Amino acid sequence: MSQAPIITIFGISGDLAGRKLLPALYHLLSHGTLSPLVKIVGVSRRALDQKTLLNDTELCILEQDKICNPKGVALLNDALELITLDLEDRAGYDALRQHLDEIDPTNQRERIFYLSIPPQAYGTVTKLLGESGLNTANCRLLIEKPFGSDTESALRLIDSIGEQFDESQIYRIDHYLAKETAQNLLAFRLHNPIFSSLWDHQSIESIRVRALETIGVENRASFYESTGALRDLIQGHLLQILSLVMMERPQSEDADAVHATKTQLLESLSLTSVDQSVRGQYEGYKQEVKNETSFVETYARITLQSSIERWQGVPIILETGKALAEKTNDVTIQFKQEHEHQRNRLIFLLQPAEGISLDLLVKKPGFDNELQHAALDLSYDKEFGTQTNPEAYERVLMDAVRGDQSLFASSGEVLASWRVVQPLIDAWTQDAKGLQVYQRGSEGPEE
Ligand code: BG6
């Protein structure tokens, strides 16, 4: 197979393509990671002007990187072409197949279909891709989360996509798995014996995974109204990160072995209590989404337990929210203390500043025997520089090009994750009971 795939992106005019995918492709082309011979076919319902799209991409890159290399933009411009297609019209897919065959008459190149479209359209698009013969052996399907909206719909989706594509061709994206520090979670645990020997309920008091954001729902009102914080962040991102923290050592580094071990962990999890779970909505959300009766949660904090012996009695807290005081994504391992003058915490910082920090109690310099908190800090920027750290979507795209499924979610993982949150989905979609309103820029609902 060539190293110059054809990447077809459904939803090229969408928020994700604009903020993440096009900038990621620009970076991959600028750094020479992706061949300049790559073809990017951007699909949208309405005709788009390529110049305008690339101008917007440039602005986005400038905002993120502070500089934008014209050579990279030129490479992106050369690789990109835009086509219009009605997602429900079978004839459009036949035309797409013909078009891809013109680009690649011998069907030698990897063909990647990236579904960056509303999740409700996944079933139709994959069915029509299959029916028009686009599901050839050399193709891969990249699907954004959320994969389904509950356990039942995820099962139906797995079945319907499975009719057209083999599991080995399906790449269910969870871009949190592609974050550099997330990948380090398992490596850190397995290769640092002082920690691997402490990784159980005898030494660990609690585990907390957070993804707090300062932004609100921005221009994604309709997506968010049908999703909410539980489905948007907890069911996928946070449970995936948690599985890396708690899973057993996989039998090998092979993607299938990793998926099986993660699934086993996810299947062991359950909510400690539906009633003690906290949900909130930031003030002004209803006006923003133009729905005065909305009780969609923009904040959620839940506690889980695991039935695995190693984790007996360890509370696992997952927390996420929008429009909060700080942007942070971290994992905190709180170690047990025998008395009040002890405390150790290990913190993995996934963003904004990536790093690992060990919180210690040390003697304060001076004549007295006073104790003080201090940290052993590893900062990725200081240690490795910024150049070696690809952004999550660059990794997602390159792994799909290389055919490596390790950092994607298997159907078993997705289903197990839905089952963990299903009791809350059932309770929270019924009424607004217990929904707390919190101020924008605050810490979220009170305890
Ligand atoms: C997406 C969610 O998957 O992740 C968004 O749909 C959220 O609501 C985003 O803002 C957060 O991603 P990151 O990488 O900025 O933490």
XYZ file of C-alpha atoms and ligand atoms in Angstrom:
463
model
C 0.000 0.000 0.000
C 1.110 3.526 -0.734
C 1.809 6.127 1.908
C -0.453 8.596 0.130
C -3.958 7.712 1.229
C -7.193 9.253 0.058
C -8.944 10.763 3.050
C -12.599 11.554 2.501
C -14.008 13.767 5.232
C -17.780 13.870 5.574
C -18.700 17.137 7.294
C -15.789 19.279 6.070
C -17.733 22.482 6.835
C -18.356 21.457 10.456
C -16.894 22.709 13.692
C -14.582 19.721 14.219
C -13.144 19.834 10.713
C -12.493 23.566 11.046
C -10.998 23.539 14.542
C -9.165 20.213 14.564
C -9.007 18.179 11.349
C -7.837 20.765 8.839
C -5.242 22.227 11.252
C -4.045 18.662 11.994
C -3.696 17.898 8.280
C -1.839 21.183 7.804
C 0.628 20.194 10.559
C 1.122 16.688 9.174
C 1.789 18.089 5.703
C 4.047 20.901 6.948
C 6.198 18.472 8.956
C 6.342 15.956 6.112
C 4.668 13.291 8.263
C 1.987 12.889 5.627
C 2.978 12.567 1.993
C 2.205 15.643 -0.154
C 0.608 13.171 -2.542
C -2.221 12.564 -0.078
C -5.669 13.420 -1.423
C -8.222 14.994 0.903
C -11.759 14.947 -0.375
C -13.952 17.254 1.685
C -17.629 16.411 1.538
C -20.392 18.848 2.449
C -24.107 19.196 1.761
C -23.818 22.715 0.429
C -21.230 24.006 -2.041
C -18.255 25.577 -0.292
C -15.561 27.874 -1.508
C -12.128 26.308 -0.963
C -10.408 29.676 -0.606
C -12.782 30.763 2.153
C -12.435 27.429 3.934
C -8.642 27.652 3.873
C -8.693 31.274 5.011
C -10.721 30.178 8.025
C -8.284 27.323 8.631
C -5.375 29.767 8.515
C -7.034 31.993 11.098
C -7.628 29.005 13.320
C -3.973 27.901 13.000
C -2.796 31.425 13.746
C -4.940 31.499 16.859
C -3.615 28.143 18.055
C 0.052 28.320 16.992
C 0.580 32.104 16.641
C 2.250 31.407 13.291
C 1.063 29.810 10.075
C 3.460 28.528 7.472
C 2.284 29.500 3.930
C 4.041 26.421 2.509
C 1.926 24.161 4.702
C -1.249 25.946 3.622
C -0.209 25.587 -0.022
C 0.330 21.837 0.474
C -3.099 21.571 2.078
C -4.634 23.532 -0.773
C -3.045 21.190 -3.332
C -4.203 18.082 -1.516
C -7.732 19.287 -0.870
C -10.743 19.219 -3.097
C -14.337 19.855 -2.123
C -17.405 18.062 -3.346
C -21.081 18.307 -2.455
C -23.154 15.292 -1.557
C -26.565 14.772 -0.056
C -25.836 12.247 2.716
C -29.090 10.414 2.058
C -28.822 10.172 -1.693
C -27.451 6.875 -2.962
C -26.549 8.352 -6.391
C -24.114 10.741 -4.692
C -22.154 7.798 -3.272
C -21.939 6.160 -6.708
C -20.531 9.439 -8.029
C -18.079 9.535 -5.109
C -16.915 6.006 -5.908
C -16.342 6.933 -9.532
C -14.459 9.992 -8.434
C -12.195 8.033 -6.063
C -11.595 5.475 -8.808
C -10.459 8.271 -11.129
C -7.957 9.437 -8.502
C -6.818 5.878 -7.810
C -7.736 3.657 -10.791
C -5.972 0.545 -9.481
C -7.432 0.888 -5.985
C -3.977 0.666 -4.421
C -4.209 3.523 -1.985
C -5.668 3.370 1.504
C -9.109 4.924 1.427
C -10.141 6.521 4.660
C -13.678 7.726 5.314
C -13.890 10.123 8.209
C -17.404 10.651 9.575
C -17.349 14.085 11.158
C -21.119 14.406 10.951
C -24.011 14.263 13.437
C -24.086 10.792 15.039
C -27.681 10.262 13.871
C -26.351 10.081 10.297
C -23.777 7.294 10.917
C -26.197 4.457 10.115
C -27.344 5.931 6.786
C -23.898 6.967 5.610
C -22.245 3.638 6.380
C -25.111 1.744 4.736
C -24.833 3.819 1.562
C -21.045 3.549 1.525
C -21.475 -0.220 1.596
C -24.262 -0.352 -0.968
C -22.287 1.686 -3.456
C -19.278 -0.608 -3.111
C -17.064 1.856 -1.255
C -16.413 -0.635 1.569
C -13.472 -2.271 -0.194
C -10.818 -4.155 1.789
C -8.384 -1.220 1.622
C -10.781 1.223 3.268
C -11.011 2.320 6.890
C -13.880 4.040 8.604
C -13.198 6.700 11.213
C -16.171 7.508 13.398
C -16.434 10.330 15.881
C -18.060 9.912 19.255
C -20.656 9.632 20.692
C -21.156 6.188 19.233
C -24.901 5.836 19.845
C -26.865 7.670 22.510
C -27.390 4.783 24.946
C -26.749 1.047 25.207
C -29.585 0.055 22.864
C -28.726 2.500 20.100
C -25.017 1.631 20.341
C -25.891 -2.041 19.891
C -28.028 -1.250 16.846
C -25.248 0.874 15.380
C -22.648 -1.829 15.935
C -24.885 -4.303 14.120
C -25.738 -2.027 11.216
C -22.154 -0.857 10.600
C -21.010 -4.461 11.050
C -23.124 -5.438 8.034
C -20.954 -3.268 5.775
C -17.551 -3.110 7.475
C -15.373 -5.537 9.364
C -14.414 -4.621 12.960
C -10.791 -4.395 11.757
C -11.831 -1.535 9.426
C -13.717 0.476 12.057
C -11.828 3.148 14.001
C -14.046 4.602 16.751
C -12.323 7.807 17.673
C -11.737 8.953 21.202
C -9.269 11.770 20.795
C -8.460 11.698 24.530
C -6.698 8.379 23.971
C -4.479 10.108 21.454
C -3.317 12.742 23.935
C 0.338 12.257 24.774
C -0.036 11.998 28.572
C -2.951 9.590 28.206
C -0.659 7.254 26.298
C 1.850 7.575 29.083
C -0.594 6.368 31.751
C -0.073 2.708 31.009
C 3.620 3.049 30.185
C 4.209 4.897 33.458
C 2.374 2.274 35.512
C 3.986 -0.726 33.901
C 7.564 0.464 33.682
C 8.062 2.164 37.033
C 8.109 -0.630 39.606
C 7.792 1.627 42.646
C 4.343 2.570 41.409
C 3.242 -0.725 39.878
C 3.621 -2.384 43.268
C 1.339 0.240 44.850
C -1.409 0.075 42.224
C -4.262 -1.432 44.209
C -6.818 -0.883 46.963
C -4.277 -1.502 49.696
C -2.336 1.620 48.789
C -4.773 3.762 46.830
C -7.482 5.725 48.616
C -9.316 7.098 45.580
C -9.011 7.828 41.875
C -10.337 10.957 40.227
C -10.488 11.835 36.536
C -11.567 15.339 35.511
C -12.157 17.277 32.330
C -13.156 20.825 33.201
C -13.650 23.457 30.545
C -14.010 27.221 30.581
C -15.896 27.377 27.293
C -19.640 26.893 27.077
C -21.423 25.010 24.312
C -20.473 27.708 21.790
C -22.043 27.087 18.381
C -22.901 23.450 19.050
C -26.330 24.008 20.640
C -28.182 21.352 18.714
C -25.459 18.729 19.226
C -25.256 19.489 22.919
C -29.017 19.507 23.468
C -29.146 15.894 22.341
C -25.963 14.926 24.189
C -25.195 16.594 27.532
C -22.080 16.252 29.677
C -22.622 12.615 30.644
C -22.706 11.366 27.073
C -20.308 13.959 25.662
C -17.392 13.505 28.064
C -18.002 10.801 30.663
C -19.278 7.886 28.580
C -16.364 8.172 26.172
C -13.360 10.261 27.114
C -13.286 9.900 30.887
C -14.109 6.192 30.988
C -11.443 5.550 28.381
C -8.841 7.425 30.408
C -9.975 5.615 33.546
C -9.579 2.245 31.888
C -5.917 3.067 31.180
C -5.447 3.925 34.853
C -7.099 0.791 36.210
C -6.794 -1.997 33.631
C -4.626 -5.053 34.236
C -1.425 -5.534 32.278
C -2.483 -6.690 28.805
C -1.045 -10.013 27.663
C 0.742 -8.251 24.834
C 1.009 -4.813 23.253
C -1.135 -5.998 20.401
C -4.283 -3.835 19.852
C -6.667 -6.788 20.395
C -5.051 -7.701 23.718
C -5.255 -4.083 24.899
C -8.917 -3.823 23.887
C -9.827 -7.090 25.649
C -8.143 -5.977 28.894
C -9.784 -2.548 28.799
C -13.185 -4.087 28.169
C -12.724 -6.360 31.183
C -12.086 -3.334 33.396
C -14.995 -1.315 31.974
C -17.325 -4.265 32.509
C -16.360 -4.337 36.192
C -17.536 -0.757 36.807
C -20.855 0.409 38.205
C -22.310 3.535 39.764
C -22.234 3.642 43.545
C -25.532 5.514 43.538
C -27.731 7.310 41.044
C -29.020 9.703 43.710
C -25.585 10.852 44.830
C -24.502 11.723 41.325
C -24.409 15.453 40.743
C -25.634 17.260 37.656
C -25.702 20.953 36.909
C -26.424 23.468 34.186
C -24.649 26.792 33.855
C -26.686 29.935 34.123
C -27.626 31.269 30.700
C -27.429 27.863 28.988
C -31.171 27.744 28.246
C -31.031 31.131 26.492
C -27.924 30.107 24.581
C -29.555 26.987 23.157
C -32.922 28.756 22.825
C -34.765 26.169 24.875
C -36.293 27.590 28.053
C -37.295 24.136 29.314
C -33.977 22.399 28.693
C -32.659 20.294 31.558
C -29.620 19.021 29.702
C -26.669 18.864 32.096
C -23.530 20.844 31.317
C -21.814 19.479 34.430
C -21.711 15.958 35.870
C -19.897 14.336 38.762
C -20.357 10.639 39.372
C -18.805 8.010 41.616
C -18.072 4.486 40.436
C -16.835 1.271 41.975
C -15.168 -1.763 40.466
C -15.966 -5.401 41.209
C -12.334 -6.403 40.547
C -10.556 -7.571 43.710
C -7.612 -5.207 43.124
C -9.958 -2.208 43.344
C -12.255 -3.321 46.176
C -13.610 -0.284 48.039
C -11.763 2.360 46.002
C -14.099 5.233 45.048
C -13.634 6.428 41.492
C -14.782 9.957 40.792
C -15.408 11.277 37.297
C -16.110 14.972 36.862
C -16.712 17.179 33.870
C -18.305 20.522 33.166
C -18.467 23.474 30.819
C -18.246 27.213 31.603
C -16.177 26.561 34.721
C -13.401 28.577 36.344
C -10.502 26.581 34.879
C -9.615 24.383 31.933
C -7.979 21.244 33.135
C -7.892 17.595 32.332
C -6.195 15.454 34.928
C -6.057 12.162 36.782
C -5.388 12.169 40.527
C -4.323 9.064 42.390
C -4.723 9.689 46.088
C -2.606 7.305 48.162
C -3.720 6.110 51.564
C -2.353 7.850 54.621
C -1.858 6.270 58.026
C -2.109 9.529 59.926
C -2.803 13.179 59.183
C 0.859 14.109 58.679
C 1.105 11.992 55.576
C -0.120 12.666 52.112
C 0.933 11.542 48.670
C -0.875 12.296 45.478
C 0.157 11.437 41.978
C -1.293 13.713 39.313
C -1.232 13.152 35.578
C -1.883 16.407 33.758
C -3.295 15.766 30.317
C -3.864 19.430 29.516
C -3.404 22.323 29.225
C 0.197 21.833 30.448
C 1.118 18.178 30.098
C 3.038 16.630 32.927
C 3.210 14.291 35.886
C 3.448 15.539 39.426
C 3.979 13.784 42.737
C 2.740 15.708 45.707
C 4.930 15.173 48.785
C 5.210 16.355 52.368
C 8.722 17.583 53.131
C 10.430 19.378 55.965
C 10.297 23.126 55.569
C 13.838 24.579 55.626
C 14.629 26.204 58.949
C 15.158 25.459 62.630
C 11.657 24.092 63.246
C 10.359 20.713 62.267
C 7.489 22.026 60.207
C 6.167 20.162 57.202
C 5.241 21.644 53.888
C 3.762 20.401 50.612
C 6.065 20.275 47.653
C 5.958 18.526 44.309
C 8.223 16.442 42.152
C 7.236 17.776 38.773
C 7.755 16.502 35.266
C 6.786 19.079 32.672
C 6.568 17.729 29.112
C 7.487 21.092 27.651
C 10.646 21.392 29.734
C 11.668 17.769 29.357
C 10.810 17.035 25.747
C 10.153 20.429 24.114
C 6.935 21.060 22.213
C 7.982 19.810 18.785
C 7.841 16.110 19.615
C 4.311 16.261 20.897
C 1.771 15.784 18.116
C -1.735 17.089 18.716
C -4.349 14.378 19.388
C -6.035 14.625 15.974
C -2.700 14.355 14.177
C -2.187 11.085 16.003
C -5.734 9.909 15.230
C -5.251 10.569 11.516
C -1.782 9.029 11.319
C -2.775 5.897 13.234
C -5.678 5.395 10.850
C -3.337 5.865 7.879
C -0.941 3.298 9.367
C -3.756 0.920 10.290
C -3.029 0.900 14.028
C -6.240 0.479 16.054
C -4.661 0.580 19.533
C -5.814 4.116 20.344
C -9.383 3.634 19.181
C -12.330 2.177 21.093
C -13.534 -1.336 20.312
C -17.228 -2.213 20.147
C -16.881 -4.091 23.452
C -15.445 -1.025 25.194
C -18.131 1.249 23.799
C -20.933 -1.037 24.939
C -19.449 -1.568 28.402
C -19.125 2.220 28.813
C -22.744 2.822 27.862
C -23.809 0.189 30.392
C -21.942 2.018 33.173
C -23.825 5.279 32.603
C -27.161 3.812 31.474
C -28.891 4.083 34.917
C -28.070 7.791 34.941
C -29.224 8.316 31.375
C -32.528 6.699 32.377
C -32.877 8.930 35.429
C -31.592 12.184 33.969
C -33.612 12.131 30.769
C -36.874 11.809 32.715
C -36.997 15.143 34.499
C -34.899 17.929 35.987
C -34.872 16.495 39.526
C -31.692 17.525 41.325
C -30.322 19.628 38.455
C -28.381 22.499 40.033
C -27.811 25.812 38.315
C -24.259 27.159 38.638
C -22.654 30.462 37.716
C -20.490 30.732 34.615
C -16.861 30.841 35.648
C -17.537 29.122 38.983
C -16.368 25.771 40.349
C -19.680 24.171 39.327
C -22.551 23.058 41.550
C -21.942 23.007 45.276
C -21.217 19.683 46.970
C -15.209 16.838 22.542
C -16.509 17.279 23.150
O -15.199 15.461 22.301
O -14.156 17.175 23.445
C -16.497 18.752 23.449
O -17.576 16.973 22.261
C -15.302 19.124 24.283
O -17.695 19.153 24.089
C -14.036 18.564 23.675
O -15.227 20.539 24.341
C -12.868 18.768 24.606
O -11.695 18.367 23.942
P -10.277 18.879 24.446
O -9.293 18.104 23.657
O -10.240 20.348 24.188
O -10.260 18.561 25.903
